[in-house]
Coordinates of C-alpha atoms in Angstrom, one line a residue:
M230 CA 51.0 82.8 -57.7
G231 CA 49.0 79.6 -58.1
R232 CA 45.3 79.5 -59.1
P233 CA 42.7 79.7 -56.2
R234 CA 41.3 76.3 -55.3
N235 CA 37.7 75.5 -56.1
K236 CA 35.2 75.9 -53.1
E237 CA 34.6 72.3 -52.9
N238 CA 38.4 71.6 -52.4
A239 CA 39.3 74.7 -50.3
Q240 CA 38.8 72.9 -47.0
L241 CA 40.8 69.9 -48.0
P242 CA 44.6 69.3 -47.3
D243 CA 47.1 70.7 -49.7
G244 CA 47.3 68.7 -52.7
V245 CA 44.0 66.9 -52.1
Y246 CA 40.9 67.3 -54.4
R247 CA 37.6 65.6 -55.2
S248 CA 37.3 63.7 -58.4
K249 CA 34.7 61.2 -59.6
G250 CA 33.5 60.4 -56.1
R251 CA 37.0 60.0 -54.8
F252 CA 39.6 61.9 -52.8
I253 CA 42.8 62.4 -55.0
Y254 CA 46.2 63.3 -53.7
K255 CA 48.7 64.9 -56.1
P256 CA 52.0 65.6 -54.2
Y257 CA 53.9 68.8 -55.0
H258 CA 57.7 68.3 -55.7
G259 CA 58.6 72.0 -56.2
R260 CA 59.6 73.8 -59.2
V261 CA 62.1 73.0 -62.2
G262 CA 62.9 76.3 -63.8
K263 CA 59.5 78.1 -64.2
K264 CA 57.4 74.9 -64.1
N265 CA 55.7 73.3 -61.0
V266 CA 56.5 69.5 -60.8
F267 CA 53.8 67.2 -59.3
G268 CA 53.8 63.5 -58.5
A269 CA 51.5 60.8 -59.8
E270 CA 47.9 61.0 -58.7
I271 CA 47.1 58.9 -55.6
V272 CA 43.6 57.6 -54.9
L273 CA 43.0 58.1 -51.1
G274 CA 39.6 56.7 -50.9
P275 CA 35.7 57.6 -51.5
E276 CA 34.4 60.9 -50.7
T277 CA 32.4 59.5 -47.8
M278 CA 35.6 58.7 -45.8
A279 CA 36.0 60.6 -42.5
M280 CA 38.1 63.7 -42.6
S281 CA 40.3 62.2 -39.6
K282 CA 41.1 59.2 -41.9
L283 CA 41.9 61.4 -44.9
Y284 CA 44.3 63.4 -42.9
M285 CA 45.9 60.1 -41.5
A286 CA 46.2 58.7 -45.1
I287 CA 48.1 61.9 -46.0
E288 CA 50.4 61.7 -43.0
N289 CA 51.2 58.1 -43.7
L290 CA 52.1 59.0 -47.3
E291 CA 54.3 61.8 -46.1
K292 CA 56.1 59.6 -43.7
S293 CA 56.8 57.0 -46.3
S294 CA 58.1 59.5 -48.7
D295 CA 61.7 58.9 -47.4
Q296 CA 61.4 55.2 -48.3
T297 CA 62.1 55.6 -51.9
L298 CA 63.5 53.0 -54.4
G299 CA 67.0 54.7 -54.2
W300 CA 67.1 54.4 -50.5
L301 CA 66.1 50.8 -50.7
L302 CA 68.8 49.9 -53.3
D303 CA 71.5 51.8 -51.3
E304 CA 70.6 49.8 -48.1
Y305 CA 70.7 46.6 -50.1
L306 CA 74.1 47.4 -51.5
E307 CA 75.5 47.7 -47.8
S308 CA 73.7 44.6 -46.6
R309 CA 75.4 41.5 -45.3
K310 CA 73.1 39.4 -47.7
L311 CA 74.7 41.0 -50.7
R312 CA 78.2 40.8 -49.4
S313 CA 77.6 37.0 -48.9
Q314 CA 77.0 36.5 -52.6
S315 CA 79.7 35.8 -55.1
K316 CA 81.8 38.7 -56.4
D317 CA 80.2 38.4 -59.8
W318 CA 76.6 38.7 -58.3
Q319 CA 77.8 41.9 -56.3
Y320 CA 79.5 43.3 -59.3
N321 CA 76.2 43.0 -61.5
K322 CA 74.0 44.5 -58.8
R323 CA 76.4 47.5 -58.2
L324 CA 76.7 48.0 -61.9
Y325 CA 72.8 48.3 -62.5
T326 CA 72.1 50.2 -59.3
P327 CA 72.9 53.6 -60.7
K328 CA 71.3 52.8 -64.1
V329 CA 68.0 52.1 -62.3
K330 CA 68.2 55.0 -59.8
N331 CA 68.9 57.6 -62.4
F332 CA 66.5 56.5 -65.1
P333 CA 64.2 59.6 -65.9
V334 CA 60.7 59.4 -64.4
E335 CA 58.1 62.1 -65.0
G336 CA 57.0 63.9 -61.8
Y337 CA 60.0 62.7 -59.7
G338 CA 62.9 63.4 -61.9
T339 CA 64.5 59.8 -61.6
F340 CA 63.1 56.4 -60.5
G341 CA 65.3 56.3 -57.5
K342 CA 63.2 59.1 -56.0
V343 CA 59.9 57.5 -56.3
P344 CA 58.4 56.3 -52.9
L345 CA 58.1 52.6 -52.5
A346 CA 54.4 52.9 -51.6
L347 CA 53.8 54.2 -55.1
I348 CA 55.5 51.5 -57.0
T349 CA 53.1 48.9 -58.3
P350 CA 53.3 46.0 -60.7
P351 CA 51.9 48.1 -63.6
S352 CA 54.3 51.0 -62.9
L353 CA 57.2 48.4 -62.7
N354 CA 56.2 47.0 -66.0
R355 CA 56.2 50.4 -67.6
F356 CA 59.5 51.1 -66.3
Y357 CA 60.9 47.9 -67.8
E358 CA 59.4 48.6 -71.2
K359 CA 61.3 51.8 -71.2
F360 CA 64.5 50.8 -69.4
S361 CA 66.2 49.1 -72.3
D362 CA 65.7 47.4 -75.6
K363 CA 68.1 44.7 -74.5
P364 CA 66.5 41.6 -72.7
G365 CA 69.7 41.1 -70.7
A366 CA 69.6 44.7 -69.1
V367 CA 65.9 44.3 -68.4
A368 CA 66.6 40.9 -66.7
N369 CA 69.3 42.3 -64.5
A370 CA 67.3 45.3 -63.5
R371 CA 64.4 43.0 -62.5
K372 CA 66.7 40.8 -60.5
L373 CA 68.2 43.9 -58.7
I374 CA 64.8 45.4 -57.7
S375 CA 63.3 42.1 -56.6
S376 CA 66.2 41.0 -54.7
A377 CA 66.5 44.3 -52.9
W378 CA 62.8 44.4 -52.1
S379 CA 62.7 40.9 -50.9
W380 CA 65.6 41.6 -48.5
G381 CA 64.1 44.9 -47.4
R382 CA 60.8 43.2 -46.5
S383 CA 62.9 41.0 -43.9
H384 CA 65.2 43.6 -42.5
L385 CA 63.7 47.1 -42.8
E386 CA 60.5 48.5 -41.1
G387 CA 57.6 49.8 -43.3
V388 CA 58.7 48.4 -46.6
P389 CA 55.5 47.5 -48.5
P390 CA 54.7 44.2 -50.2
N391 CA 57.1 43.4 -53.1
P392 CA 55.3 44.3 -56.3
S393 CA 57.9 42.4 -58.4
L394 CA 56.2 39.2 -57.3
D395 CA 53.1 40.0 -59.3
C396 CA 55.0 41.0 -62.3
E397 CA 54.8 38.5 -65.3
A398 CA 57.9 36.4 -65.5
L399 CA 60.2 37.0 -68.6
P400 CA 59.8 34.3 -71.1
R401 CA 62.9 31.9 -71.2
P402 CA 64.3 31.3 -74.6
N403 CA 64.6 27.5 -75.6
R404 CA 68.3 27.0 -76.3
Q405 CA 67.9 23.2 -76.7
D406 CA 67.5 23.6 -80.5
V407 CA 70.7 25.5 -81.0
Y408 CA 73.8 23.5 -82.0
V409 CA 77.0 25.3 -82.9
S410 CA 78.3 23.6 -86.1
D411 CA 82.1 23.0 -86.6
E412 CA 81.9 25.6 -89.5
D413 CA 80.5 28.4 -87.1
Y414 CA 83.0 27.4 -84.3
A415 CA 85.9 27.8 -86.9
C416 CA 84.7 31.1 -88.1
V417 CA 84.5 32.7 -84.6
Y418 CA 87.7 31.1 -83.6
Y419 CA 89.4 32.6 -86.7
L420 CA 88.3 36.2 -85.5
A421 CA 89.1 35.6 -81.8
N422 CA 92.3 36.8 -80.2
P423 CA 94.5 34.3 -78.4
F424 CA 92.8 34.7 -75.0
W425 CA 89.3 33.9 -76.5
K426 CA 90.8 31.1 -78.8
A427 CA 92.0 29.3 -75.6
M428 CA 88.8 30.1 -73.6
M429 CA 86.8 28.7 -76.5
E430 CA 88.9 25.4 -76.6
F431 CA 88.6 24.9 -73.0
A432 CA 84.9 25.5 -72.9
Y433 CA 84.3 23.1 -75.8
I434 CA 86.8 20.4 -74.9
C435 CA 86.2 20.4 -71.1
R436 CA 82.5 21.0 -71.6
A437 CA 82.8 24.0 -69.1
R438 CA 80.9 26.9 -68.2
R439 CA 82.5 30.3 -68.3
S440 CA 82.2 30.7 -64.6
E441 CA 84.2 27.5 -64.2
L442 CA 86.9 28.9 -66.5
I443 CA 86.9 32.3 -64.7
N444 CA 87.6 30.6 -61.3
M445 CA 90.0 28.1 -62.6
K446 CA 93.4 28.3 -60.8
R447 CA 96.8 27.0 -61.9
D448 CA 96.8 24.1 -59.4
Q449 CA 93.8 22.5 -61.4
L450 CA 96.2 21.9 -64.3
L451 CA 97.2 18.4 -63.2
E452 CA 99.8 16.0 -64.8
K453 CA 97.1 13.9 -66.1
G454 CA 94.6 16.5 -67.1
I455 CA 92.5 19.4 -66.1
Q456 CA 90.4 19.4 -62.9
L457 CA 87.2 21.0 -63.5
K458 CA 85.4 22.3 -60.3
R459 CA 81.9 22.3 -61.6
V460 CA 79.2 24.5 -60.2
K461 CA 75.4 24.2 -59.7
G462 CA 75.6 20.8 -58.1
S463 CA 77.2 19.1 -61.0
L464 CA 80.0 16.5 -60.6
D465 CA 83.7 17.5 -60.5
E466 CA 85.8 15.7 -63.1
I467 CA 89.2 15.6 -64.7
T468 CA 89.5 16.1 -68.5
L469 CA 92.6 14.2 -69.8
W470 CA 95.0 16.2 -71.8
T471 CA 94.8 15.9 -75.6
P472 CA 97.1 17.7 -78.1
R473 CA 94.5 20.2 -78.8
L474 CA 93.9 21.1 -75.2
R475 CA 97.7 21.4 -74.6
K476 CA 97.9 23.8 -77.7
A477 CA 95.2 25.8 -76.3
L478 CA 97.0 26.4 -73.0
Q479 CA 100.2 27.1 -74.8
T480 CA 98.3 29.7 -76.9
L481 CA 97.3 31.4 -73.8
D482 CA 100.7 31.3 -72.0
D483 CA 102.2 32.7 -75.2
Y484 CA 99.7 35.6 -75.2
N485 CA 100.6 36.4 -71.6
N486 CA 104.4 36.6 -72.7
G487 CA 105.0 33.3 -70.7
E488 CA 103.4 34.7 -67.5
K489 CA 101.6 32.0 -65.6
F490 CA 99.0 33.4 -63.4
E491 CA 97.1 32.0 -60.4
Y492 CA 93.8 32.3 -62.3
V493 CA 94.4 30.5 -65.6
F494 CA 92.0 32.8 -67.4
G495 CA 93.0 36.0 -65.4
A496 CA 93.3 39.5 -67.1
P497 CA 95.8 39.1 -70.0
N498 CA 99.2 40.5 -69.7
V499 CA 98.6 42.7 -72.9
P500 CA 97.9 46.6 -72.8
A501 CA 94.2 47.4 -73.3
K502 CA 93.3 49.4 -76.4
K503 CA 90.8 51.5 -74.5
G504 CA 89.2 51.6 -71.1
I505 CA 90.8 50.9 -67.7
Q506 CA 93.6 48.5 -67.8
M507 CA 93.0 45.5 -65.5
S508 CA 96.1 44.2 -63.5
P509 CA 97.5 41.2 -65.3
G510 CA 96.2 37.9 -63.8
Q511 CA 93.5 39.7 -62.0
K512 CA 90.3 37.6 -62.0
M513 CA 88.1 38.7 -64.8
H514 CA 84.6 40.1 -64.3
K515 CA 81.6 38.5 -65.8
N516 CA 80.3 41.7 -67.5
T517 CA 83.9 42.5 -69.0
L518 CA 83.7 39.1 -70.7
D519 CA 80.1 39.5 -71.7
S520 CA 80.9 42.7 -73.5
Q521 CA 84.1 41.2 -75.3
W522 CA 82.1 38.2 -76.3
Q523 CA 79.2 40.3 -77.8
K524 CA 81.7 42.2 -79.9
L525 CA 83.2 39.2 -81.2
I526 CA 80.0 37.4 -82.0
N527 CA 78.6 40.5 -83.5
R528 CA 81.6 40.9 -85.7
A529 CA 81.2 37.4 -86.9
V530 CA 77.5 38.1 -87.9
D531 CA 78.5 41.5 -89.5
E532 CA 81.2 40.0 -91.7
G533 CA 78.9 37.4 -92.8
L534 CA 80.9 34.5 -91.4
I535 CA 78.0 33.1 -89.5
N536 CA 74.3 33.7 -89.9
E537 CA 72.9 33.9 -86.4
K538 CA 74.4 34.8 -83.0
W539 CA 74.9 32.0 -80.3
H540 CA 76.0 32.4 -76.7
F541 CA 79.4 31.4 -75.1
H542 CA 77.4 28.8 -73.1
D543 CA 76.4 27.0 -76.2
L544 CA 80.1 25.8 -76.5
K545 CA 79.4 23.5 -73.4
A546 CA 76.3 22.1 -75.3
K547 CA 78.5 21.6 -78.3
G548 CA 81.0 19.8 -76.3
V549 CA 78.5 17.5 -74.6
S550 CA 76.8 16.8 -78.0
D551 CA 80.1 16.0 -79.7
H552 CA 81.4 13.8 -76.8
E553 CA 81.5 10.1 -77.3
G554 CA 79.9 9.5 -73.9
L555 CA 77.8 12.7 -73.7
V556 CA 79.5 13.5 -70.5
S557 CA 78.5 16.9 -69.0
G558 CA 79.0 16.4 -65.2
H559 CA 75.3 16.4 -64.5
K560 CA 73.8 13.9 -62.1
T561 CA 70.3 13.3 -63.8
L562 CA 69.4 12.5 -67.4
E563 CA 67.0 15.5 -67.4
A564 CA 69.8 18.0 -66.7
K565 CA 72.0 16.3 -69.3
K566 CA 69.3 16.6 -72.0
I567 CA 69.6 20.4 -71.8
Y568 CA 73.2 20.2 -73.3
I569 CA 72.5 17.4 -76.0
R570 CA 71.9 19.5 -79.0
K571 CA 72.1 17.1 -82.0
T572 CA 70.5 13.7 -82.8
Q573 CA 72.7 10.9 -81.6
E574 CA 73.8 8.0 -84.0
V575 CA 73.9 4.6 -82.2
Q576 CA 74.7 1.0 -83.0
G577 CA 71.8 -1.4 -83.2
T578 CA 71.4 -3.9 -80.5
R579 CA 72.6 -6.9 -82.8

């Protein structure tokens, strides 16, 4: 049996009490074992507010209790908006939804059970600080919550303003001072399996993003060269065949036991050592490749072959920086500058 309420709180609704001149509401969430579980304290207003308004505030809170973060994320996953996005975008959002929903939160059990009305910019920041020590995971969680909330504001009734809009933006690292040396490239290439050897060569020689390689189909391998269908508004181009580029393609085909899939960099025709075996030739998922690349680059650092980690996308920058014409497919000089990572040597005017 719970303790009797103070006389000054006895006439107030359940869960409401006075504190420092304010009405405070502390929702009861039941028992876990032998322990009573309560939600976070909510300030309803000053003690001078009318009882009718106090009861109305409690009623509104109880009505909004069904609109939890988990509910919002589930609605977003079923939305037409998400289904219209790329498969990589959808895969990423579906991957992080259970991680966000099931994250432990005191008073509610999990973050997914917290009502939207109680999620504020400070509480979101506290969640992000605890969610993961990996910046990439935090960035993905932030994108998921912000995207779902913005969609919910437009398509669902009663969704409060998006607190993500008031969270401080994550600092963006400056990659323009990173140039992958020939020595570092050779060391990682040495450790890579044939699939990644070919992907590294294509990224460097064709100055290609990984997404452009993932989506590359066999009909883009033309007689004169490789047709690169660039993304993000860049200009398409054909990279003419070189002996090194032909060798990379042959390395990949040999690794696939001569099988030539529709997707050039589809799942390899090689049994997986662990995990779920993807169907040979199936389009690769971004997160699968992320994980494989991290293992490869971490191994290179652990074995002392390279001093610092670098991203797969840095290979495009190396390709642009090493290219005689600094060709990157970009339409503007400002965009091209992002990928020029070393000081260029040029002839004098006369």
